[in-house]
Short mmCIF file of C-alpha atoms in Angstrom, two decimals:
data_model
loop_
_atom_site.label_atom_id
_atom_site.label_comp_id
_atom_site.label_asym_id
_atom_site.label_seq_id
_atom_site.Cartn_x
_atom_site.Cartn_y
_atom_site.Cartn_z
CA MET A 532 -108.52 201.56 106.43
CA LYS A 533 -109.70 199.65 109.55
CA ALA A 534 -113.42 199.03 110.15
CA LEU A 535 -115.40 200.51 113.33
CA THR A 536 -115.54 198.44 116.48
CA THR A 537 -118.58 196.98 117.56
CA GLY A 538 -121.66 199.33 117.99
CA ALA A 539 -119.79 202.28 115.87
CA VAL A 540 -121.11 203.69 113.05
CA ALA A 541 -120.85 201.70 109.82
CA LEU A 542 -118.83 203.09 106.96
CA ALA A 543 -118.74 200.64 104.12
CA THR A 544 -121.06 202.71 102.05
CA VAL A 545 -118.89 206.07 102.63
CA LEU A 546 -115.54 204.54 102.37
CA GLY A 547 -115.29 204.59 99.03
CA LEU A 548 -116.63 208.27 98.61
CA VAL A 549 -113.77 209.85 100.76
CA GLY A 550 -112.27 211.98 98.08
CA THR A 551 -115.73 212.95 96.81
CA SER A 552 -117.15 216.57 96.97
CA ALA A 553 -120.32 216.83 99.08
CA PRO A 554 -123.12 218.18 97.41
CA ALA A 555 -124.92 221.50 98.28
CA GLN A 556 -127.84 219.92 99.75
CA GLY A 557 -129.12 217.01 101.47
CA PRO A 558 -132.60 215.32 101.72
CA ASN A 559 -134.51 218.16 103.36
CA GLY A 560 -132.54 220.79 101.64
CA GLN A 561 -129.77 221.30 104.33
CA PRO A 562 -126.05 221.15 103.10
CA VAL A 563 -124.01 217.74 103.52
CA GLU A 564 -120.82 218.62 105.71
CA ARG A 565 -117.93 216.43 105.96
CA PHE A 566 -116.90 215.01 109.50
CA GLY A 567 -113.78 213.04 109.56
CA ARG A 568 -114.68 210.07 107.49
CA VAL A 569 -118.40 210.19 107.22
CA PHE A 570 -120.92 212.98 105.95
CA ALA A 571 -123.84 214.36 107.91
CA VAL A 572 -126.49 217.00 107.42
CA SER A 573 -127.97 218.83 109.73
CA VAL A 574 -131.88 218.02 110.03
CA CYS A 575 -132.70 221.61 111.19
CA GLY A 576 -130.37 223.42 109.05
CA ARG A 577 -128.11 225.99 109.90
CA MET A 578 -129.33 229.29 109.14
CA GLN A 579 -131.81 230.87 111.63
CA VAL A 580 -133.77 233.98 111.86
CA ALA A 581 -133.97 236.43 114.89
CA LEU A 582 -135.40 234.97 118.50
CA GLN A 583 -135.68 231.36 116.65
CA ALA A 584 -133.72 228.09 117.51
CA ARG A 585 -132.40 225.31 115.12
CA CYS A 586 -132.23 221.86 116.57
CA PHE A 587 -128.57 220.14 116.78
CA GLY A 588 -129.19 216.34 115.28
CA LYS A 589 -126.93 215.49 112.55
CA VAL A 590 -128.17 212.49 110.59
CA VAL A 591 -125.26 210.45 108.89
CA THR A 592 -125.32 210.29 105.12
CA ASP A 593 -123.14 209.16 102.36
CA ALA A 594 -121.63 211.96 100.40
CA ARG A 595 -124.57 212.44 98.12
CA GLY A 596 -126.71 213.21 101.22
CA ASN A 597 -128.47 209.85 101.08
CA ILE A 598 -129.41 208.93 104.81
CA ILE A 599 -127.54 205.69 105.68
CA ASN A 600 -129.58 202.71 106.73
CA GLY A 601 -132.68 204.77 105.88
CA LYS A 602 -132.63 204.14 102.07
CA PRO A 603 -133.36 200.27 101.92
CA ASP A 604 -136.73 199.08 101.51
CA LEU A 605 -138.05 200.57 104.81
CA ASN A 606 -140.56 197.46 105.32
CA ARG A 607 -137.74 195.24 106.18
CA ASN A 608 -135.84 194.68 109.35
CA VAL A 609 -132.64 196.58 108.52
CA THR A 610 -130.12 196.16 111.43
CA PRO A 611 -129.30 199.53 112.94
CA SER A 612 -125.74 200.74 113.24
CA GLY A 613 -124.26 203.21 115.52
CA TYR A 614 -124.11 202.74 119.27
CA GLY A 615 -127.23 201.29 121.00
CA PRO A 616 -128.30 201.21 124.79
CA SER A 617 -126.09 198.56 126.05
CA ASP A 618 -122.93 200.35 124.59
CA LEU A 619 -123.86 203.71 126.02
CA ASN A 620 -124.79 202.48 129.34
CA SER A 621 -121.27 200.82 129.39
CA ALA A 622 -119.77 204.03 128.50
CA TYR A 623 -121.26 205.94 131.14
CA GLY A 624 -121.53 203.56 134.11
CA LEU A 625 -124.98 202.76 134.42
CA SER A 626 -126.91 199.58 135.48
CA PRO A 627 -129.74 198.18 133.82
CA ALA A 628 -132.68 200.03 134.99
CA LYS A 629 -135.05 198.29 137.34
CA GLY A 630 -138.91 198.31 137.21
CA ALA A 631 -141.58 198.28 134.55
CA PRO A 632 -141.96 201.21 131.82
CA GLY A 633 -143.69 204.01 133.12
CA SER A 634 -142.78 203.22 137.01
CA GLY A 635 -140.04 205.69 137.10
CA PRO A 636 -140.27 209.45 136.90
CA THR A 637 -140.81 211.75 134.14
CA ILE A 638 -138.41 212.99 131.52
CA ALA A 639 -139.67 215.58 129.07
CA ILE A 640 -138.72 215.97 125.80
CA VAL A 641 -139.02 219.48 124.43
CA ASP A 642 -139.01 220.60 120.26
CA ALA A 643 -140.78 222.15 117.78
CA TYR A 644 -143.67 220.98 115.30
CA GLY A 645 -145.51 217.85 115.15
CA TYR A 646 -144.36 214.15 114.69
CA PRO A 647 -147.42 211.88 114.35
CA ASN A 648 -145.62 208.54 114.69
CA ALA A 649 -143.39 209.51 117.66
CA GLU A 650 -145.20 206.47 119.58
CA LYS A 651 -144.91 204.11 117.00
CA ASP A 652 -141.35 204.92 116.38
CA LEU A 653 -140.16 205.12 119.78
CA ASN A 654 -141.50 201.39 120.36
CA THR A 655 -139.72 200.17 117.24
CA TYR A 656 -136.48 201.34 118.71
CA ARG A 657 -137.43 200.06 122.54
CA ALA A 658 -138.71 196.59 120.78
CA GLN A 659 -135.43 196.43 118.70
CA TYR A 660 -133.26 196.85 122.09
CA GLY A 661 -135.53 194.98 124.53
CA LEU A 662 -136.35 198.17 126.62
CA GLY A 663 -140.01 197.21 126.85
CA SER A 664 -143.25 199.07 125.57
CA CYS A 665 -143.72 202.75 126.25
CA THR A 666 -147.38 203.62 125.23
CA THR A 667 -150.19 206.03 126.03
CA THR A 668 -151.75 202.92 126.81
CA ASN A 669 -149.98 201.65 129.68
CA GLY A 670 -149.31 205.38 131.11
CA CYS A 671 -145.33 205.43 130.01
CA PHE A 672 -145.64 207.98 126.97
CA ARG A 673 -147.60 211.27 126.40
CA LYS A 674 -147.48 213.77 123.65
CA VAL A 675 -149.08 217.33 124.22
CA ASN A 676 -148.84 220.62 122.45
CA GLN A 677 -147.25 223.66 124.09
CA ASN A 678 -150.38 224.27 126.02
CA GLY A 679 -151.02 220.88 127.19
CA GLY A 680 -153.62 220.08 124.42
CA THR A 681 -153.53 217.38 121.63
CA SER A 682 -153.74 219.53 118.89
CA TYR A 683 -150.58 219.06 117.47
CA PRO A 684 -148.40 221.34 115.32
CA ARG A 685 -147.82 220.69 111.53
CA THR A 686 -145.49 218.00 110.67
CA ASP A 687 -141.71 219.01 109.83
CA VAL A 688 -139.32 216.05 108.91
CA GLY A 689 -136.33 217.62 110.11
CA TRP A 690 -137.70 218.57 113.54
CA ALA A 691 -139.66 215.07 113.81
CA GLN A 692 -136.00 213.35 113.31
CA GLU A 693 -134.76 215.32 116.05
CA GLN A 694 -137.59 214.21 118.09
CA ALA A 695 -136.86 210.60 117.42
CA LEU A 696 -133.21 211.17 118.39
CA ASP A 697 -134.28 212.90 121.58
CA LEU A 698 -137.18 210.06 122.66
CA ASP A 699 -134.62 207.49 121.74
CA MET A 700 -131.73 208.74 124.14
CA ALA A 701 -133.96 209.26 126.83
CA SER A 702 -135.29 205.62 126.40
CA ALA A 703 -131.64 204.21 126.10
CA MET A 704 -130.56 205.84 129.53
CA CYS A 705 -133.71 205.62 131.56
CA PRO A 706 -136.10 202.91 129.92
CA ASN A 707 -138.58 202.68 132.91
CA CYS A 708 -138.94 206.53 133.06
CA LYS A 709 -142.14 208.23 132.00
CA ILE A 710 -141.58 210.17 128.45
CA LEU A 711 -143.34 213.49 127.87
CA LEU A 712 -142.94 214.85 124.47
CA VAL A 713 -143.86 218.51 124.11
CA GLN A 714 -144.35 219.99 120.76
CA ALA A 715 -143.84 223.48 120.28
CA SER A 716 -145.72 225.35 117.56
CA THR A 717 -142.76 226.78 116.08
CA PRO A 718 -139.23 226.98 117.23
CA SER A 719 -139.55 230.55 117.94
CA TYR A 720 -137.95 231.48 121.21
CA GLY A 721 -141.45 232.19 122.82
CA ASN A 722 -143.02 228.90 121.75
CA LEU A 723 -140.22 227.00 122.72
CA ALA A 724 -140.19 228.61 126.28
CA ALA A 725 -143.65 228.12 126.75
CA ALA A 726 -143.43 224.38 125.86
CA VAL A 727 -140.82 224.34 128.58
CA ASN A 728 -143.19 225.94 131.07
CA ARG A 729 -145.79 223.53 130.36
CA ALA A 730 -143.39 220.77 130.79
CA ALA A 731 -142.25 221.80 134.33
CA THR A 732 -145.95 222.01 135.16
CA LEU A 733 -146.89 218.52 133.99
CA GLY A 734 -144.48 217.07 136.79
CA SER A 735 -141.24 216.59 134.67
CA ILE A 736 -138.20 216.20 136.96
CA VAL A 737 -135.92 216.40 133.76
CA ILE A 738 -136.50 218.73 130.71
CA SER A 739 -134.34 218.03 127.61
CA ASN A 740 -133.48 220.61 125.21
CA SER A 741 -131.62 219.84 121.90
CA TYR A 742 -131.60 223.33 120.51
CA GLY A 743 -130.18 226.86 120.79
CA GLY A 744 -129.57 230.01 118.79
CA SER A 745 -127.92 233.51 119.50
CA GLU A 746 -128.23 235.03 122.94
CA SER A 747 -129.47 238.23 121.45
CA GLY A 748 -132.66 239.07 122.64
CA SER A 749 -133.03 236.11 124.86
CA THR A 750 -133.42 237.62 128.11
CA THR A 751 -137.49 237.72 128.01
CA TYR A 752 -137.09 234.12 127.73
CA GLU A 753 -134.48 232.98 129.79
CA ARG A 754 -136.84 232.76 132.90
CA SER A 755 -138.64 229.96 131.36
CA TYR A 756 -135.69 227.98 131.81
CA ASP A 757 -135.56 228.51 135.70
CA HIS A 758 -137.09 225.49 137.43
CA SER A 759 -135.78 224.48 140.83
CA GLY A 760 -135.74 220.97 141.41
CA VAL A 761 -135.67 220.01 138.03
CA ALA A 762 -132.68 219.42 135.73
CA VAL A 763 -133.16 221.35 132.54
CA THR A 764 -130.66 219.70 130.24
CA VAL A 765 -129.26 221.56 127.08
CA SER A 766 -127.20 221.21 123.90
CA SER A 767 -124.20 223.40 123.87
CA GLY A 768 -124.03 223.43 120.04
CA ASP A 769 -122.73 221.60 116.75
CA TYR A 770 -120.55 224.72 115.52
CA GLY A 771 -117.48 224.84 117.60
CA TYR A 772 -116.49 227.68 119.90
CA GLY A 773 -119.54 230.08 120.37
CA VAL A 774 -121.98 230.81 123.35
CA GLN A 775 -125.80 229.54 122.33
CA PHE A 776 -129.01 230.24 124.09
CA PRO A 777 -130.49 228.39 126.27
CA ALA A 778 -127.09 226.77 126.92
CA SER A 779 -125.91 229.93 128.15
CA SER A 780 -128.80 230.35 130.92
CA SER A 781 -127.64 230.21 134.55
CA HIS A 782 -130.11 227.77 135.49
CA VAL A 783 -129.29 224.95 133.02
CA VAL A 784 -127.09 222.10 132.73
CA ALA A 785 -125.16 222.99 129.27
CA VAL A 786 -123.88 219.67 127.78
CA GLY A 787 -120.99 219.67 125.52
CA GLY A 788 -119.67 216.87 123.11
CA THR A 789 -117.26 214.00 122.47
CA ARG A 790 -115.97 211.34 120.34
CA LEU A 791 -116.48 208.13 121.80
CA VAL A 792 -114.54 205.21 120.89
CA ARG A 793 -114.08 201.81 122.67
CA SER A 794 -110.65 201.15 124.21
CA GLY A 795 -109.66 197.69 125.36
CA SER A 796 -112.76 196.58 127.47
CA GLY A 797 -113.54 200.11 128.25
CA TRP A 798 -114.18 203.45 126.35
CA SER A 799 -112.15 206.90 125.86
CA GLU A 800 -113.56 210.25 124.78
CA THR A 801 -111.80 213.23 123.27
CA VAL A 802 -113.41 216.47 122.34
CA TRP A 803 -115.92 216.95 119.29
CA ASP A 804 -114.72 219.35 117.28
CA GLY A 805 -118.16 220.75 116.62
CA ALA A 806 -119.48 221.07 120.50
CA GLY A 807 -120.16 224.37 121.57
CA SER A 808 -118.69 226.63 124.11
CA GLY A 809 -117.70 229.77 125.50
CA CYS A 810 -118.48 232.60 128.01
CA SER A 811 -121.89 234.22 128.04
CA SER A 812 -121.76 237.95 127.61
CA LEU A 813 -125.42 237.91 129.19
CA TYR A 814 -125.90 235.66 132.04
CA GLY A 815 -123.92 235.66 135.36
CA ILE A 816 -122.90 232.38 137.47
CA LEU A 817 -125.54 230.86 139.30
CA SER A 818 -124.68 231.29 142.93
CA ASN A 819 -122.43 227.97 144.64
CA THR A 820 -122.04 226.39 141.09
CA GLN A 821 -119.41 227.84 138.77
CA SER A 822 -116.80 230.34 139.58
CA ALA A 823 -114.20 232.46 137.52
CA THR A 824 -111.40 230.37 139.15
CA VAL A 825 -112.53 227.43 137.78
CA THR A 826 -113.48 228.74 134.25
CA GLY A 827 -111.78 231.42 133.66
CA CYS A 828 -114.99 233.27 132.57
CA PRO A 829 -116.46 236.06 135.02
CA ASN A 830 -119.94 235.28 133.81
CA ARG A 831 -121.76 231.85 133.01
CA ALA A 832 -119.50 229.57 130.97
CA VAL A 833 -120.59 226.62 128.74
CA ALA A 834 -120.34 223.66 128.76
CA ASP A 835 -120.80 222.13 132.30
CA VAL A 836 -120.74 217.97 131.29
CA ALA A 837 -120.75 216.21 128.06
CA ALA A 838 -121.54 213.38 126.30
CA VAL A 839 -121.06 211.39 122.68
CA ALA A 840 -121.57 214.07 119.90
CA ASP A 841 -119.29 212.97 116.97
CA PRO A 842 -121.29 211.70 113.98
CA ASN A 843 -118.15 209.55 113.29
CA THR A 844 -119.21 207.67 116.53
CA GLY A 845 -122.92 208.22 116.01
CA VAL A 846 -125.92 206.63 117.87
CA SER A 847 -128.78 204.17 116.69
CA VAL A 848 -132.07 206.01 115.99
CA TYR A 849 -135.51 204.98 114.57
CA GLY A 850 -137.44 207.58 112.96
CA PRO A 851 -139.06 209.29 109.73
CA VAL A 852 -136.55 209.12 107.00
CA THR A 853 -139.31 210.83 104.90
CA ARG A 854 -142.82 212.19 105.59
CA SER A 855 -144.20 208.73 105.12
CA ARG A 856 -141.67 206.27 105.83
CA SER A 857 -139.72 205.48 108.85
CA GLY A 858 -136.16 203.52 109.42
CA TRP A 859 -133.03 203.42 110.91
CA MET A 860 -130.49 206.12 110.90
CA VAL A 861 -127.26 207.12 112.64
CA PHE A 862 -127.17 210.58 114.66
CA GLY A 863 -124.60 212.82 115.81
CA GLY A 864 -124.49 216.27 117.33
CA THR A 865 -125.17 217.80 120.74
CA SER A 866 -128.69 216.86 120.31
CA VAL A 867 -127.42 213.36 121.16
CA SER A 868 -125.71 214.43 124.37
CA ALA A 869 -128.72 216.59 125.86
CA PRO A 870 -131.26 213.72 126.37
CA LEU A 871 -128.72 211.32 127.04
CA ILE A 872 -127.55 213.39 129.92
CA GLY A 873 -131.01 214.01 130.83
CA GLY A 874 -131.70 210.41 130.86
CA ILE A 875 -128.98 209.58 133.28
CA TYR A 876 -130.21 212.52 135.63
CA ALA A 877 -133.81 211.01 135.48
CA ALA A 878 -131.84 207.77 136.41
CA ALA A 879 -130.32 209.50 139.25
CA GLY A 880 -134.02 210.41 140.52
CA ALA A 881 -135.25 213.47 142.52
CA PHE A 882 -133.21 216.15 143.78
CA GLY A 883 -133.62 219.32 145.30
CA GLY A 884 -132.43 223.16 143.98
CA TYR A 885 -130.57 223.62 140.81
CA PRO A 886 -128.70 220.41 139.51
CA THR A 887 -125.51 222.16 138.85
CA THR A 888 -124.99 223.25 142.77
CA LYS A 889 -124.49 219.17 143.09
CA LEU A 890 -122.46 219.06 139.60
CA TYR A 891 -119.73 221.53 140.76
CA GLY A 892 -119.74 219.75 144.08
CA SER A 893 -119.20 216.03 143.06
CA ALA A 894 -115.93 214.22 143.47
CA THR A 895 -113.81 214.48 140.59
CA GLY A 896 -114.17 210.58 140.12
CA ALA A 897 -117.59 210.81 139.22
CA PHE A 898 -116.59 211.96 135.58
CA ARG A 899 -114.41 211.10 133.07
CA ASP A 900 -112.18 214.15 132.57
CA ILE A 901 -111.70 215.07 129.22
CA THR A 902 -107.98 216.02 128.21
CA SER A 903 -107.77 215.99 124.70
CA GLY A 904 -109.11 218.11 121.68
CA ASN A 905 -110.37 221.25 120.66
CA ASN A 906 -113.30 223.34 118.95
CA GLY A 907 -111.69 226.11 117.43
CA SER A 908 -109.36 229.02 118.55
CA CYS A 909 -110.79 231.33 121.48
CA PRO A 910 -109.44 234.22 123.82
CA THR A 911 -108.84 231.96 126.62
CA THR A 912 -107.35 228.84 125.97
CA GLN A 913 -109.58 226.91 128.58
CA TRP A 914 -112.54 227.78 126.71
CA CYS A 915 -112.03 225.64 123.57
CA THR A 916 -109.01 223.28 124.21
CA ALA A 917 -109.43 220.46 126.61
CA GLY A 918 -107.44 219.89 129.53
CA SER A 919 -107.15 218.51 133.06
CA GLY A 920 -110.45 219.85 134.99
CA TRP A 921 -113.20 222.02 133.43
CA ASP A 922 -112.80 223.13 129.93
CA GLY A 923 -115.20 224.64 127.66
CA PRO A 924 -116.42 221.78 124.96
CA THR A 925 -116.39 219.12 127.87
CA GLY A 926 -117.13 221.07 130.85
CA LEU A 927 -116.30 218.74 134.14
CA GLY A 928 -116.08 215.71 131.48
CA THR A 929 -118.74 212.87 130.99
CA PRO A 930 -120.24 211.06 133.62
CA GLN A 931 -119.29 207.70 135.19
CA GLY A 932 -122.47 206.64 136.84
CA ALA A 933 -125.79 208.47 138.07
CA SER A 934 -124.25 209.34 141.48
CA ALA A 935 -122.41 212.29 139.41
CA PHE A 936 -125.70 213.86 139.47
#
């Protein structure tokens, strides 16, 4: 079996386990899932209760649920696997950012629960890739609770891993941006909505949200994602065809997922079969954005754009492996793509109105059109199968430079 190209996920620890049945549970109690040639665990689990979201981060493990790169002695310098910032910038057509850390606009990361080592772990990632320090001291990093204060929620390892992923992806795409981490008390729709509103009041031009749940009962909270002049990016989900909220909100940029591989001197992408998509049953089309003639959906269709999400072609992240120790991990899921796209929006700079208005008016050449792959079966083929132009799993495609936004 061929090794993956430079920057892709190291598979040596799992190649000998291809025929092994995965155990019932991984390190945080969630089931170990098989994705092609790798195993991964959904760090926030797959189960949910009414009006509660789950995050969409998937950490790569071996067949027994041991986190790859996370299980050696975490005090030594373990070389990270997975795509790093230079890979991602190359794949999505970004030039190296100019300016010192914190000199750019603010991108907010909204997640649930606490993460005491967020600043320290973020700067380990940034130091590894030469992105410069982003700290409270230099004004680049700020962490608040959903009320804007510094009494933080209780720690949850899975959600802390999600936060590490989000912070690292935002840094990878916009290293000079200010980063605001807003921690909701719990992943209830109400608390996450409060955190999104808090991020908007604190001057963010981008708010990244890597979580979702059922549309049922969500209408009370949709207004919290309506912030003109702010790019609110949201993961489309990790379980194939089927709409998730808040990705189905008319006012957000819904971000699907791809499999990203090197192709000669460039890159190629196909649909990641876990990417969420579909036609909303609750929310209409925002004026001057999507149209039924484009999507085949009379309401809001998901997704708008996409980026890498397949755990087989995952990204490098530094964060909490356990409650007490941090290390290098490899992540997939649309929790990768939402903050990555958010970082590109932040790199593009300020804009007026709703970002999807410009998105659907962008020149075709601003995106890599994804024309291969699907995420399941659906009533209208376009909602789950890639093709020329818009499709559900990848939307308009993946950006080729910040000018797309």
